[in-house]
Coordinates of C-alpha atoms in Angstrom, one line a residue:
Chain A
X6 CA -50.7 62.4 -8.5
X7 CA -48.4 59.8 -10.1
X8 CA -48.4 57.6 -6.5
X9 CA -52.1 58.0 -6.9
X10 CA -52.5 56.2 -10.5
X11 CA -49.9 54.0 -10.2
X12 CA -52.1 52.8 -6.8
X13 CA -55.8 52.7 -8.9
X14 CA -54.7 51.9 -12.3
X15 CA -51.7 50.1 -12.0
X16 CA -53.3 48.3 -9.4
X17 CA -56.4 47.5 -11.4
X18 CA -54.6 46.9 -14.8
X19 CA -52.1 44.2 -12.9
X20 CA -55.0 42.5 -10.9
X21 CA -56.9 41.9 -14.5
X22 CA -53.7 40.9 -16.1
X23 CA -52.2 38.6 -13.5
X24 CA -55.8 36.9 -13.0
X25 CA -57.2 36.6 -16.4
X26 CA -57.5 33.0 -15.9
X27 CA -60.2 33.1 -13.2
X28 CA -63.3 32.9 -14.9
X29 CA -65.9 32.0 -13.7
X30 CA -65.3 28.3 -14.3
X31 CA -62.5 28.4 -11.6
X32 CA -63.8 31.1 -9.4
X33 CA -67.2 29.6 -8.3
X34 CA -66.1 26.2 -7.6
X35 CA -62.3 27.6 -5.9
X36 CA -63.6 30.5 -4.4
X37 CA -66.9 30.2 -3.5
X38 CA -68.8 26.9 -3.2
X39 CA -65.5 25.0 -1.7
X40 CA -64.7 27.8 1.1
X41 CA -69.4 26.4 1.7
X42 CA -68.3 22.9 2.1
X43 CA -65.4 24.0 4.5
X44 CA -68.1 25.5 6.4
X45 CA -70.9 22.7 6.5
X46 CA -67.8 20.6 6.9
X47 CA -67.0 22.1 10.3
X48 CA -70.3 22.8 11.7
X49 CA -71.4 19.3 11.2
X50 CA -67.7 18.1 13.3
X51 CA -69.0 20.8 15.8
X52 CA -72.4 19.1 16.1
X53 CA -70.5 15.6 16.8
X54 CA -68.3 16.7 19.1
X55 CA -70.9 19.1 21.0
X56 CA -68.0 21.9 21.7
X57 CA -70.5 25.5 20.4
X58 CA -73.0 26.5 18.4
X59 CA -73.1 26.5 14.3
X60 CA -72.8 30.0 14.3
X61 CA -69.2 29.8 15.6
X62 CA -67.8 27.7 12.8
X63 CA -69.5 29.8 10.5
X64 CA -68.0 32.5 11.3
X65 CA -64.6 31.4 11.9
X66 CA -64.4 29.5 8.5
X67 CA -66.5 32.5 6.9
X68 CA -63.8 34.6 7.5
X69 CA -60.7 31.7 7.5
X70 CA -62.4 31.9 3.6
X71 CA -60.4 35.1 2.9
X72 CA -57.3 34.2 3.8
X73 CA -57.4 31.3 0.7
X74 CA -57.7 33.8 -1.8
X75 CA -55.6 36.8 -0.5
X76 CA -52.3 34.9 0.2
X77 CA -53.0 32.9 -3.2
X78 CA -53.1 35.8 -4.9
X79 CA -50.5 38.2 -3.5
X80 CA -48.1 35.4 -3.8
X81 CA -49.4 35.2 -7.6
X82 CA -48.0 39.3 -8.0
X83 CA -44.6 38.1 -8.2
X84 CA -44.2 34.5 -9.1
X85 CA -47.2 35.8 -11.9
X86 CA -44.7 38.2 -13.2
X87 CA -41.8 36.1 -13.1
X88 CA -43.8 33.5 -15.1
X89 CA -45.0 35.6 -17.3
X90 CA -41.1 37.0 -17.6
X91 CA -42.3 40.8 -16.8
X92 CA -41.0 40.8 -13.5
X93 CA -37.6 42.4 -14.7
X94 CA -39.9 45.0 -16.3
X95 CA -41.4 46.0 -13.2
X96 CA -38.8 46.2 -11.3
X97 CA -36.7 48.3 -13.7
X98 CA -39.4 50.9 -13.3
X99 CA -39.0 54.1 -11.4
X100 CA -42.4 54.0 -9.8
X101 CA -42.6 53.8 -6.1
X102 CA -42.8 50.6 -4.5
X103 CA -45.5 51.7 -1.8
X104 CA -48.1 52.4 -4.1
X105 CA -47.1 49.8 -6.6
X106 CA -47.6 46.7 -4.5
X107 CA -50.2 48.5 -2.4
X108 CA -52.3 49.1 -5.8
X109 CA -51.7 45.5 -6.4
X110 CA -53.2 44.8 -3.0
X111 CA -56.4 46.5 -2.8
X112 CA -58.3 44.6 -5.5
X113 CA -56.7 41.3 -3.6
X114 CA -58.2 43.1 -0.2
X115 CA -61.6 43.3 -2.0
X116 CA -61.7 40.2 -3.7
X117 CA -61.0 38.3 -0.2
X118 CA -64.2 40.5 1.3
X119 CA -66.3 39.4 -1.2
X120 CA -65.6 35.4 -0.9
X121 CA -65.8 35.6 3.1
X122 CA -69.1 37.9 2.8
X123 CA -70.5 35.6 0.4
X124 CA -69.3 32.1 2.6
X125 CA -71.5 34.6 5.5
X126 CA -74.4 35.1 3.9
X127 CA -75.2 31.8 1.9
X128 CA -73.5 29.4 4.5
X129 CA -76.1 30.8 7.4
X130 CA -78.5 30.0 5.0
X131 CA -77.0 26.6 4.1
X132 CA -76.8 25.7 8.4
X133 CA -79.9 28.4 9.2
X134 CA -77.7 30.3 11.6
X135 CA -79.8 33.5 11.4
X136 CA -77.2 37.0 11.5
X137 CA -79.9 39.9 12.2
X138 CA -80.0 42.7 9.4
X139 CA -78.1 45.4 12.0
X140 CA -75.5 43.4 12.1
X141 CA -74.2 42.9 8.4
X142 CA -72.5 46.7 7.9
X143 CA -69.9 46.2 11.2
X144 CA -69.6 42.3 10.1
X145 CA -68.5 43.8 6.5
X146 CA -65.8 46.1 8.1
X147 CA -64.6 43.3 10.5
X148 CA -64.6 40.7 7.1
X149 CA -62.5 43.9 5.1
X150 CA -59.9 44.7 7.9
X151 CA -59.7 40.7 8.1
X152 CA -59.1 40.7 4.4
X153 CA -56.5 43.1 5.1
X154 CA -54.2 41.3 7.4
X155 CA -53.9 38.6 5.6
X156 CA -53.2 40.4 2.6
X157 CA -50.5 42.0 4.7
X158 CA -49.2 38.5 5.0
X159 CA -49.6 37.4 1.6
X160 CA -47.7 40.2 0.5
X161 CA -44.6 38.9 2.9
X162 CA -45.2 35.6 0.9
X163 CA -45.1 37.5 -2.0
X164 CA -41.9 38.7 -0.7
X165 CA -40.2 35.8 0.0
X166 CA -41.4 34.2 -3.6
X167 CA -38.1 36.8 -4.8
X168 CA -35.8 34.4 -2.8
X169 CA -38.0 30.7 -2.8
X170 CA -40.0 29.8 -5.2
X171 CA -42.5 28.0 -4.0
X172 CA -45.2 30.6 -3.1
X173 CA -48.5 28.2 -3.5
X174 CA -47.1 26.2 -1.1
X175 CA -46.2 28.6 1.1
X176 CA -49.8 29.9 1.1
X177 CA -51.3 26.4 1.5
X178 CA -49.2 25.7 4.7
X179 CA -50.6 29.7 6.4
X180 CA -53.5 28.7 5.4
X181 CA -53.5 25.6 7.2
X182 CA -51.7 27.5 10.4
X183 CA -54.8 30.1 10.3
X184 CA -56.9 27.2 10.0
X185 CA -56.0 25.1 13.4
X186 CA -54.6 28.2 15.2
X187 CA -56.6 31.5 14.8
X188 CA -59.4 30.1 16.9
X189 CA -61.9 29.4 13.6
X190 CA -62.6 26.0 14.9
X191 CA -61.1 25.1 18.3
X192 CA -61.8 27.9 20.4
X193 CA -58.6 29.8 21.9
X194 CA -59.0 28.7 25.3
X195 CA -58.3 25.2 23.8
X196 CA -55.1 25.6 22.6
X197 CA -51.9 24.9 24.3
X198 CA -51.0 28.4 25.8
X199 CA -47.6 28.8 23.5
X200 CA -50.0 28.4 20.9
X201 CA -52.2 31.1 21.7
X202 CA -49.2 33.4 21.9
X203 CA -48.6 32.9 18.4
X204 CA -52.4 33.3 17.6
X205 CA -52.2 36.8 18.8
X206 CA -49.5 37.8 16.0
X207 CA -51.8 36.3 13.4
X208 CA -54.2 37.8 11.2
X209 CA -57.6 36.4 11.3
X210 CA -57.7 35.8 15.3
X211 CA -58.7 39.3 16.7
X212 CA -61.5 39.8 13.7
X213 CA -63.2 36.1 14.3
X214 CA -63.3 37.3 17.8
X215 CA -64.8 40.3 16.9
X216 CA -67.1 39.2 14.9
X217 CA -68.3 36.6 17.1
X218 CA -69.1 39.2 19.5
X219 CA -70.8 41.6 16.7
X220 CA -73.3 38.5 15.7
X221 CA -74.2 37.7 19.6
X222 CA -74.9 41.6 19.7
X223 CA -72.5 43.3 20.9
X224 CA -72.0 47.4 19.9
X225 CA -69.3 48.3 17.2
X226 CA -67.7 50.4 19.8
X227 CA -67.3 47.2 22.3
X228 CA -65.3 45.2 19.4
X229 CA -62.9 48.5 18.7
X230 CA -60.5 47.1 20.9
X231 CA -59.8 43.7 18.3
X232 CA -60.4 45.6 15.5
X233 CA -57.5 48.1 16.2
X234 CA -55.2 45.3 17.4
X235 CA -56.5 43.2 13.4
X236 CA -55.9 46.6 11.6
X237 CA -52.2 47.4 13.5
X238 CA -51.1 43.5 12.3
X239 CA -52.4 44.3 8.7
X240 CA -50.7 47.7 8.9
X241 CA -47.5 45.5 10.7
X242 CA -47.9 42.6 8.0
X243 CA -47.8 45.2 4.8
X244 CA -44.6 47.6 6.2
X245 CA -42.8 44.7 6.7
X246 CA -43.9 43.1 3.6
X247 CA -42.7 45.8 1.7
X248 CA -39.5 46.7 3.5
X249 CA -38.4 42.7 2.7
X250 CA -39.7 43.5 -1.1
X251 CA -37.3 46.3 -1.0
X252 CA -34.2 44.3 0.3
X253 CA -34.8 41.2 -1.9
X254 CA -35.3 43.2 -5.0
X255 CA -31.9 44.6 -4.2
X256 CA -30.5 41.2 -3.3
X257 CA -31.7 39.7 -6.6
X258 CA -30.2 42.2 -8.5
X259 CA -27.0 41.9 -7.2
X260 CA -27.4 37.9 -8.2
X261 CA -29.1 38.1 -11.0
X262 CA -31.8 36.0 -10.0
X263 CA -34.4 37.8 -10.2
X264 CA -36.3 35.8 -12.9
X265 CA -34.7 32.3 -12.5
X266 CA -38.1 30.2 -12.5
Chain B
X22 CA -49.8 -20.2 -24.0
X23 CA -53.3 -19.5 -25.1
X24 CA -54.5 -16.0 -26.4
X25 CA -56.1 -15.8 -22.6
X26 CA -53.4 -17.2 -20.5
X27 CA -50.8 -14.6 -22.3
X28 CA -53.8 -11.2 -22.0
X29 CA -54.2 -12.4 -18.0
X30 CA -50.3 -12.3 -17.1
X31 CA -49.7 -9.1 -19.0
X32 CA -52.8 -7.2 -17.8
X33 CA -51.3 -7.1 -14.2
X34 CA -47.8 -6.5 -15.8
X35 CA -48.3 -3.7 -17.3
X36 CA -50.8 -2.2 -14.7
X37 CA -48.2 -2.9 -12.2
X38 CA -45.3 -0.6 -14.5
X39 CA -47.3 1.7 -15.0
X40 CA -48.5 2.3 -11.8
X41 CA -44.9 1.6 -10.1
X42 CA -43.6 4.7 -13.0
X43 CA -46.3 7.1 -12.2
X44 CA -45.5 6.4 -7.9
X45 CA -41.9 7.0 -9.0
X46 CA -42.6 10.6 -10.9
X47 CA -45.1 11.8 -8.3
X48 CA -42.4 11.0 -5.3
X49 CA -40.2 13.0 -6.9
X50 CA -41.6 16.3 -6.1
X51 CA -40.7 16.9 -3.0
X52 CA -42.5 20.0 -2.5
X53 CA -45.9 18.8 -3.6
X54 CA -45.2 15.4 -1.4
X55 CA -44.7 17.5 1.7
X56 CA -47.8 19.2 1.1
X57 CA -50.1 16.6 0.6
X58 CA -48.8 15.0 3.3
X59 CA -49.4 18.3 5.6
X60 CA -52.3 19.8 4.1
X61 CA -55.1 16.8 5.5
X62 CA -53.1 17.3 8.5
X63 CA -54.1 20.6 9.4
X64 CA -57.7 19.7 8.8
X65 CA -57.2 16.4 10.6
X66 CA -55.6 18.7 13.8
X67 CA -58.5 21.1 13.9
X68 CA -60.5 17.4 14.3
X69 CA -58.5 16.4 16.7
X70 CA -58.1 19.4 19.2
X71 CA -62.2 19.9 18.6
X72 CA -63.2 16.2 19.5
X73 CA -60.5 16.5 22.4
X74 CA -62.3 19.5 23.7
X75 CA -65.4 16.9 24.0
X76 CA -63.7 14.5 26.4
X77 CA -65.2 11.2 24.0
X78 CA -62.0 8.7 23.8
X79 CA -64.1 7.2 21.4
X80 CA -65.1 9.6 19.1
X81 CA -61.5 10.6 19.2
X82 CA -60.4 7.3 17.9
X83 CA -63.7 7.6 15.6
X84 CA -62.6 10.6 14.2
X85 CA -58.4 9.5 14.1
X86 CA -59.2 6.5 12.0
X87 CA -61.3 8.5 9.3
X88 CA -58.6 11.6 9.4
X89 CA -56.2 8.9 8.0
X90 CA -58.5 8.5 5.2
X91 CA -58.3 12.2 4.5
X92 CA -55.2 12.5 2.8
X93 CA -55.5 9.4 0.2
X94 CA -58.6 11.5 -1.3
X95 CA -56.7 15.0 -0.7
X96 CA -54.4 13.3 -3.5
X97 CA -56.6 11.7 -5.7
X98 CA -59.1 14.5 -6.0
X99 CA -57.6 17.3 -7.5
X100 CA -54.6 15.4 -9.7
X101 CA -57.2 13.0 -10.9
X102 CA -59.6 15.2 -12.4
X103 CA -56.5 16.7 -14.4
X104 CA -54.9 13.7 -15.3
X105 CA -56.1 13.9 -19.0
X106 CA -55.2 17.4 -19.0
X107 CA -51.6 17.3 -17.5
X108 CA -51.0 14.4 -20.3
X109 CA -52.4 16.5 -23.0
X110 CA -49.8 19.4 -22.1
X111 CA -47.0 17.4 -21.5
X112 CA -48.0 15.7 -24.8
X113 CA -48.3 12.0 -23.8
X114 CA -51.5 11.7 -24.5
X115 CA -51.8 11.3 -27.9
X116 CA -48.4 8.5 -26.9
X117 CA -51.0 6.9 -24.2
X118 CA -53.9 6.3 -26.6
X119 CA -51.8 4.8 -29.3
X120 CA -49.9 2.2 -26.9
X121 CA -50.8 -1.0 -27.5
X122 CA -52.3 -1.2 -24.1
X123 CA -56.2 -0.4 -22.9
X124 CA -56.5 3.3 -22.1
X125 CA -58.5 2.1 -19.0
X126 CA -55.8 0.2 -17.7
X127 CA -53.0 2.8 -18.2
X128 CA -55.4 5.7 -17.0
X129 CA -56.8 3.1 -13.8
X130 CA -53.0 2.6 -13.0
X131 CA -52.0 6.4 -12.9
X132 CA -55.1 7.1 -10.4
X133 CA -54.1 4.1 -8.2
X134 CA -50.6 5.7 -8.3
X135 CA -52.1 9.1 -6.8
X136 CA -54.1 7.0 -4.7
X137 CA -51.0 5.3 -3.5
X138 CA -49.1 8.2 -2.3
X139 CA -51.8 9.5 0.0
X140 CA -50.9 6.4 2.0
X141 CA -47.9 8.5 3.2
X142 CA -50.6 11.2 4.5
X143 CA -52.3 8.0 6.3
X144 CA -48.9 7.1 8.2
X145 CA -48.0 10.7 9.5
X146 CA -51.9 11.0 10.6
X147 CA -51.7 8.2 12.4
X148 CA -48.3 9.2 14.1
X149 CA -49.7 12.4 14.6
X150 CA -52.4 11.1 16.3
X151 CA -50.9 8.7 18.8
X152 CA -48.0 11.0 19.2
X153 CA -49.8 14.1 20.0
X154 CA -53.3 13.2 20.6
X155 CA -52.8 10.2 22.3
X156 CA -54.7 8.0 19.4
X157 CA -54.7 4.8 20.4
X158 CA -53.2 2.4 17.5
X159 CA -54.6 -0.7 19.1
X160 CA -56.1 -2.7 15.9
X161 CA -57.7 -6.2 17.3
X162 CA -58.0 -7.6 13.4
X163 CA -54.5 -6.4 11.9
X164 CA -54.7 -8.5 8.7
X165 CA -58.6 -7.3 8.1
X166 CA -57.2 -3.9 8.9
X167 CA -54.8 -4.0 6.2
X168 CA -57.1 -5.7 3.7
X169 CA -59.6 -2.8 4.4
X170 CA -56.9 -0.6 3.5
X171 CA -55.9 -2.0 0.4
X172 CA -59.5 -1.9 -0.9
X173 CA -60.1 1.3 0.2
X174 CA -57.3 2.8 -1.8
X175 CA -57.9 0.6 -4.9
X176 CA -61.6 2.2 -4.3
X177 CA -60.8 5.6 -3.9
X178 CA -58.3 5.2 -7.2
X179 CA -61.2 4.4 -9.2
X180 CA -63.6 6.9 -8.1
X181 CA -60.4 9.4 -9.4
X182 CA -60.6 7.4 -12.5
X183 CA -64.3 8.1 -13.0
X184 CA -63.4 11.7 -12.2
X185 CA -60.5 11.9 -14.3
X186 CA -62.5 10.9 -17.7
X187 CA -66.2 12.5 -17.2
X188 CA -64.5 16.3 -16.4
X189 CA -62.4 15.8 -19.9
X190 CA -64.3 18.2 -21.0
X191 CA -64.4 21.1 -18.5
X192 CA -61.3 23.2 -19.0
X193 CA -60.7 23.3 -15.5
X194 CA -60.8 20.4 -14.2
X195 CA -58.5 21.2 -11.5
X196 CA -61.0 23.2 -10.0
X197 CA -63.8 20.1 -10.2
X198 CA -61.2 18.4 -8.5
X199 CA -60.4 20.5 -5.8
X200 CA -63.8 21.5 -4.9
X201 CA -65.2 17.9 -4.2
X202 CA -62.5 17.9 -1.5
X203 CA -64.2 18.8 1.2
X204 CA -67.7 17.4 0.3
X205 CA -66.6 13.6 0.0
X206 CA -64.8 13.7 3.6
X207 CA -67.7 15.0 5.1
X208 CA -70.2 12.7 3.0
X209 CA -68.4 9.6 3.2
X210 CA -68.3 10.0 7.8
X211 CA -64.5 10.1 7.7
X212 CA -64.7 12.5 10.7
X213 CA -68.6 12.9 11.3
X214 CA -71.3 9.8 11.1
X215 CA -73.1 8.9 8.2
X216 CA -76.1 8.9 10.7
X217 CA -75.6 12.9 11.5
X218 CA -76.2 14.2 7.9
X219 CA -79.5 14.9 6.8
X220 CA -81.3 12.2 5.9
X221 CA -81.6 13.3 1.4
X222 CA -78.1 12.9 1.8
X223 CA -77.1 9.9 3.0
X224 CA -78.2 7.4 -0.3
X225 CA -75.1 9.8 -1.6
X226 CA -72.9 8.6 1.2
X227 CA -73.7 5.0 0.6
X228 CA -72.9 4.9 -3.3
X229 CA -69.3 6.4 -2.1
X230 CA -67.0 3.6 -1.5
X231 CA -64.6 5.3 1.1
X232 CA -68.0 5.1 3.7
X233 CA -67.8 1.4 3.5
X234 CA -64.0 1.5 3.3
X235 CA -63.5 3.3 6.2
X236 CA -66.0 1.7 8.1
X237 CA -64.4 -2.0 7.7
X238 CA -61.3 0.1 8.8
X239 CA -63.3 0.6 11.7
X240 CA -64.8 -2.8 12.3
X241 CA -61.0 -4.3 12.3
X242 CA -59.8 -1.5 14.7
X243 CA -62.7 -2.7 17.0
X244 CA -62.9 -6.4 16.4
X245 CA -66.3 -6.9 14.6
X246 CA -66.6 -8.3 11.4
X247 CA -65.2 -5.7 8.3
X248 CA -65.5 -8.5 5.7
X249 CA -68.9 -7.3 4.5
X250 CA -68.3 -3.5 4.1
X251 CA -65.0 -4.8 2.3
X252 CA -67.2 -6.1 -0.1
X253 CA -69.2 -3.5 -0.4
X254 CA -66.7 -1.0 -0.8
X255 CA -65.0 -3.3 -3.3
X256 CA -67.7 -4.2 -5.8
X257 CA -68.4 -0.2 -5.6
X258 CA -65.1 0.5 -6.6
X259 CA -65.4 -2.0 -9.3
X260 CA -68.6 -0.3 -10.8
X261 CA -67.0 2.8 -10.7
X262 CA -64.4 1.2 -12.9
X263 CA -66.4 -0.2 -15.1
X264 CA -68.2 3.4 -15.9
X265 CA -65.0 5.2 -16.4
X266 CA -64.1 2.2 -18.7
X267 CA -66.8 2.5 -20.3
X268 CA -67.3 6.3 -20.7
X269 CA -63.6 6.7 -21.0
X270 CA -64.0 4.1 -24.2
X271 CA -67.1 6.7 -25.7
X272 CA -65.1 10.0 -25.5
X273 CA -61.9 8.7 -26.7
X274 CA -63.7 7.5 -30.1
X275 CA -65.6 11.4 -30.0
X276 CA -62.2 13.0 -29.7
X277 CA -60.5 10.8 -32.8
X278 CA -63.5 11.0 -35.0
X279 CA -63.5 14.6 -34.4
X280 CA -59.6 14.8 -33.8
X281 CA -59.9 16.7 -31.0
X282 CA -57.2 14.8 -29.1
X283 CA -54.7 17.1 -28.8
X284 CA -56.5 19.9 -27.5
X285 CA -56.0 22.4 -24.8

């Protein structure tokens, strides 16, 4: 019962408390008319260099647009606390540390499926790629289990931002690798094949795929395959996440550094 | 020395300190420097691989040359639109306004400081691009080339002055900044033609001066004539100047009759 509310309430209370300052002055611009320009941005490179069709690079940076504000703001859950000086406090707590940083997570997870849905919907207005109706629930779970993974990753960020201190930048430069590697604009068979490897362990790679496939009409059952390989490196992303949490928090203790700014 | 003589030698003077101390500050940061000088790389790689994938040499080059515009406005747009704001907190401000030196000239030189430093992000695109993409660095007009690059950055400085004093008053400025990103490499045919975008949009593209910038850049690479886009893209840059001055001038004498200076 107590895992239970520290995952809904804690996780709620935290989210509002370590995001108060994105009103909607910052949110609309940040979060959902730049991750548009990204996309018209793209499409109209596509059309100059004649690779595939606008509905490819909407997708791809549709979904590439949830990956901005999930790493952002799993990075934000510690070096938000440590600004704010409550990470101490936290820490000190005896609450568990699964459904403390997973609480923390969902709203991110959520957040993340609402800016990708949103780039979805309103860029295929923006380029008129047409998505038919029957095809917006299983691109909603695709966009969620892609918000997943790369909250998975965020939350090793968020790790690591116990040891270095630069999470932002962190985030910008996985953003960036998602960006040119994950096949959101240069399709897969493109890339130079070590390349590729790497894609594979990425979030973001199997659920553009999938989602391709899902707007050219393919059955939900077809895609299962990706979506199970996207939801296993978002389960991967988080245990690891957490088990590097759990030995940093222990590391910082011993050096007391776990709020030196 | 008359009044004149004295004003014109310490004008460039002073914008020259100023500009040389704000280059100084913003090199410091290592972290920040690596970024901008990575972040308009990724976007300039995804380019890259896509035009690649085409087979065009040309619209390789095409797009290489604009990529290496990417970065200067990557570091103008979001640090410009804040620059009132960052002096504000790190209270400078009310310092800067009191100087015995135009606000214009001091705000001008901190914008073509930010400007500046994106020329780093121009070098390691255009290593990037010969080293990995095979760009090809041939330039037929070297001294046009550099001229166009000069200009360009002086242009692109000013448009983050304009920026920098008519979101004053938006809280979060940053955000302004950040957002128009995206839109101005795309409008001003850094990586796509002018001629692709609809055709509402292109008068937009033509008031910008980074389109004529980068397209004397082009014109030197390719040995025609650059001299008139120079132009262009310089007396642009120069009315952009002059509006900032001159709406720069309006809300500092708001903000000290109402002695709102100093806030957040």
């Amino acid at each position: 019962m107590s895992a239970i509310r520290i995952f809904w309430i804690g996780g709620l209370i935290s989210f509002r408390a370590l995001f108060h300052w994105l009103n909607p002055w910052i949110y609309v611009p940040t979060l959902l008319v730049a991750p548009l320009f990204q996309i018209l941005l793209f499409v109209y490179v596509g059309r100059a260099a004649r690779i595939e069709s606008d509905s490819f690079f909407l997708i791809g940076n549709a979904l590439q647009g949830a990956a901005v504000p999930c790493l952002f703001a799993m990075g934000h859950t510690i070096a938000g606390e440590r600004f704010t000086q409550t990470l101490g406090l936290l820490l000190t707590t005896p609450a568990s540390r699964v459904p403390l940083f997973l609480g923390r997570a969902a709203p991110v997870v959520a957040n993340g499926w609402i800016v990708s849905m949103f780039g979805l919907g309103v860029g295929g207005v923006l380029v008129g790629v047409d998505i038919p109706p029957d095809r917006w629930v299983p691109l909603a779970l695709v966009v969620a289990l892609a918000s997943a993974s790369c909250t998975g990753l965020g939350l090793i960020n968020a790790a690591l931002g116990l040891k270095v201190r630069q999470t932002a930048t962190f985030s910008n430069i996985i953003v960036g690798i998602l960006l040119v590697v994950c096949g959101v604009n240069v399709p897969l068979a493109a890339l130079p094949t070590w390349l590729r490897a790497v894609s594979e362990w990425l979030p973001l790679t199997h659920a553009v795929e999938a989602a391709r496939l899902l707007a050219d009409g393919d059955t939900l059952r077809s895609v299962v395959p990706l979506l199970g390989r996207e939801a296993g490196l978002a389960a991967g992303f988080i245990v690891v996440g957490l088990v590097i949490l759990r030995a940093f928090e222990r590391s910082s203790r011993r050096t007391a550094s776990l709020e030196r700014q | 020395m008359s009044r004149w003589g004295r004003t014109a030698r310490r004008i460039p003077r002073q914008f020259a300190v100023v500009w040389w101390l704000q280059l100084k500050m913003l090199a410091a940061d290592a972290f920040s420097g690596i970024l901008q000088i990575v972040w308009p790389l990724f976007f300039a790689t995804t380019a890259f691989l896509m035009f690649r994938i085409s087979g065009d040499h040309e619209l390789v080059f095409y797009a290489g040359l604009g990529a290496t515009v990417m970065g200067i406005w990557s570091s103008v747009a979001a640090s410009s639109s804040s620059a009132l704001q960052r002096e504000r907190w790190l209270g400078t401000l009310e310092l800067i306004v009191s100087a015995p030196m135009p606000f214009a000239l001091v705000l001008s030189s901190i914008t073509t400081a930010m400007a500046t430093i994106g020329l780093y992000s121009m070098v390691a695109t255009l290593i990037w691009g010969w080293l990995v993409f095979g760009m090809s660095l041939h330039i037929v007009q070297p001294i046009a080339f550099g001229c166009a690059v000069v200009v360009l950055v002086f242009a692109i400085a000013m448009i983050g002055f304009l920026l920098s004093v008519t979101v004053v008053r938006y809280r979060s400025a940053w955000a302004i900044g950040s957002l128009l990103e995206c839109p101005v490499w795309l409008l001003c045919g850094l990586l796509v033609p002018v001629a692709l975008l609809p055709v509402w949009v292109r008068p937009l593209s033509y008031v910008l001066p980074p389109t004529w910038g980068v397209r004397a850049m082009r014109e030197a690479a390719s040995g025609t004539s650059p001299w008139v886009s120079l132009l262009v893209c310089a007396v642009l840059g120069g009315a952009y100047a002059l509006m900032a001055a001159l709406i720069g001038r309006s809300l500092l004498k708001s903000a000290r009759r109402q002695a709102t200076l100093a806030l957040t």
